[in-house]
């Protein structure tokens, strides 16, 4: 039996322009969009089609969380959970899958998971990879692209369940190991033990990037400080994660090289909340608040520089690997607007721009013949990004 649903008389915001389209009907049949028409000029509706009265809601593409950590829960003690047992990390990922769907997020780009023995398939690799494999094709679960584990230099943050490398030869071996394990792309950690010293040279990183590219995989670089970001961009990575210290020069280079910035400003917004909801000194203490405020201001300036230079910006929450949660991508869209993007541009960052980063042409796109990966929200996200919090219905959810 075919299942068909028409979403009748909604508005549409697809992140392609600042203009909301009103009075739109969308017919979904067998999980795909059969047609999109003005409501007063609908095409044929098959008998037995479910009618959803969508008036008053806005149809938006299923979003893409460009920076997520499915195996970890987030919260003010996010780092402690890196050491959760693999069983617990699988359970956390199940919860995160539900949070993502409920928030209208269709895709999760997992940019790092602890290594460990998967309790279900028994393989020792990044815990995210078995999760991705088992979720593939399952109703209600996000589409996942996963980087495997973090490749980092000893003394920086990722710690004992990531992949430690001192030099270029090790980097290339780590790239091969992650890809052999089934990683979709590579995550290099370009913050070193010293904040203002890149952990590896341009040449060392370039050889690793070339090795990944030769196997058809993209490479991204965690970078919260300028020196590491410079090295990563010069070495040819495809994207920078966080990018809290990008200056105008580096932004121009990124634009010229088509290096994407994945923003994670919402982490700072969540820290501001912890200043009153916790007694943890780094959030609640005067010095901590001041330092976080300065970092946040720098990060906003980086986004502005990148945006001005024409760099592709993609939204990430950093849920799990940072303090945010899996259902908070709308927060990042709001933060991008606060940093200076127009609301439609910030929606683009959360939708089709993310699809470009993933190399998935259907991701974040609403179009005839494409998957019915859209959500219905209340309000106009093209003037009020907060509308993305008010998710009413998810077209890809069963039932
Ligand atoms: Zn992260």
Coordinates of C-alpha atoms in Angstrom, one line a residue, residues 123 125 129 132 170-186 206-219 238:
X123 CA 34.9 -4.1 16.7
X125 CA 37.2 1.5 16.5
X129 CA 31.0 4.1 13.4
X132 CA 26.2 4.9 12.0
X170 CA 52.0 9.0 12.3
X171 CA 49.3 11.3 10.8
X172 CA 49.3 9.4 7.6
X173 CA 49.0 6.1 9.4
X174 CA 46.2 7.5 11.5
X175 CA 44.3 8.6 8.4
X176 CA 44.6 5.1 6.9
X177 CA 43.5 3.5 10.1
X178 CA 40.5 5.7 10.5
X179 CA 39.5 5.1 6.8
X180 CA 40.1 1.4 7.1
X181 CA 37.8 1.4 10.1
X182 CA 35.1 3.0 8.0
X183 CA 35.3 6.7 8.8
X184 CA 33.5 8.9 6.2
X185 CA 36.0 11.7 6.7
X186 CA 39.0 12.6 8.9
X206 CA 49.4 18.4 3.9
X207 CA 50.7 14.8 3.5
X208 CA 47.9 13.5 5.7
X209 CA 45.3 15.6 3.9
X210 CA 46.5 14.4 0.5
X211 CA 46.4 10.8 1.8
X212 CA 42.8 11.2 2.8
X213 CA 41.8 12.9 -0.4
X214 CA 43.5 10.2 -2.4
X215 CA 41.1 7.8 -0.8
X216 CA 38.1 10.0 -1.5
X217 CA 37.7 11.3 2.0
X218 CA 37.5 14.9 3.2
X219 CA 39.4 16.3 6.1
X238 CA 38.2 21.1 3.5

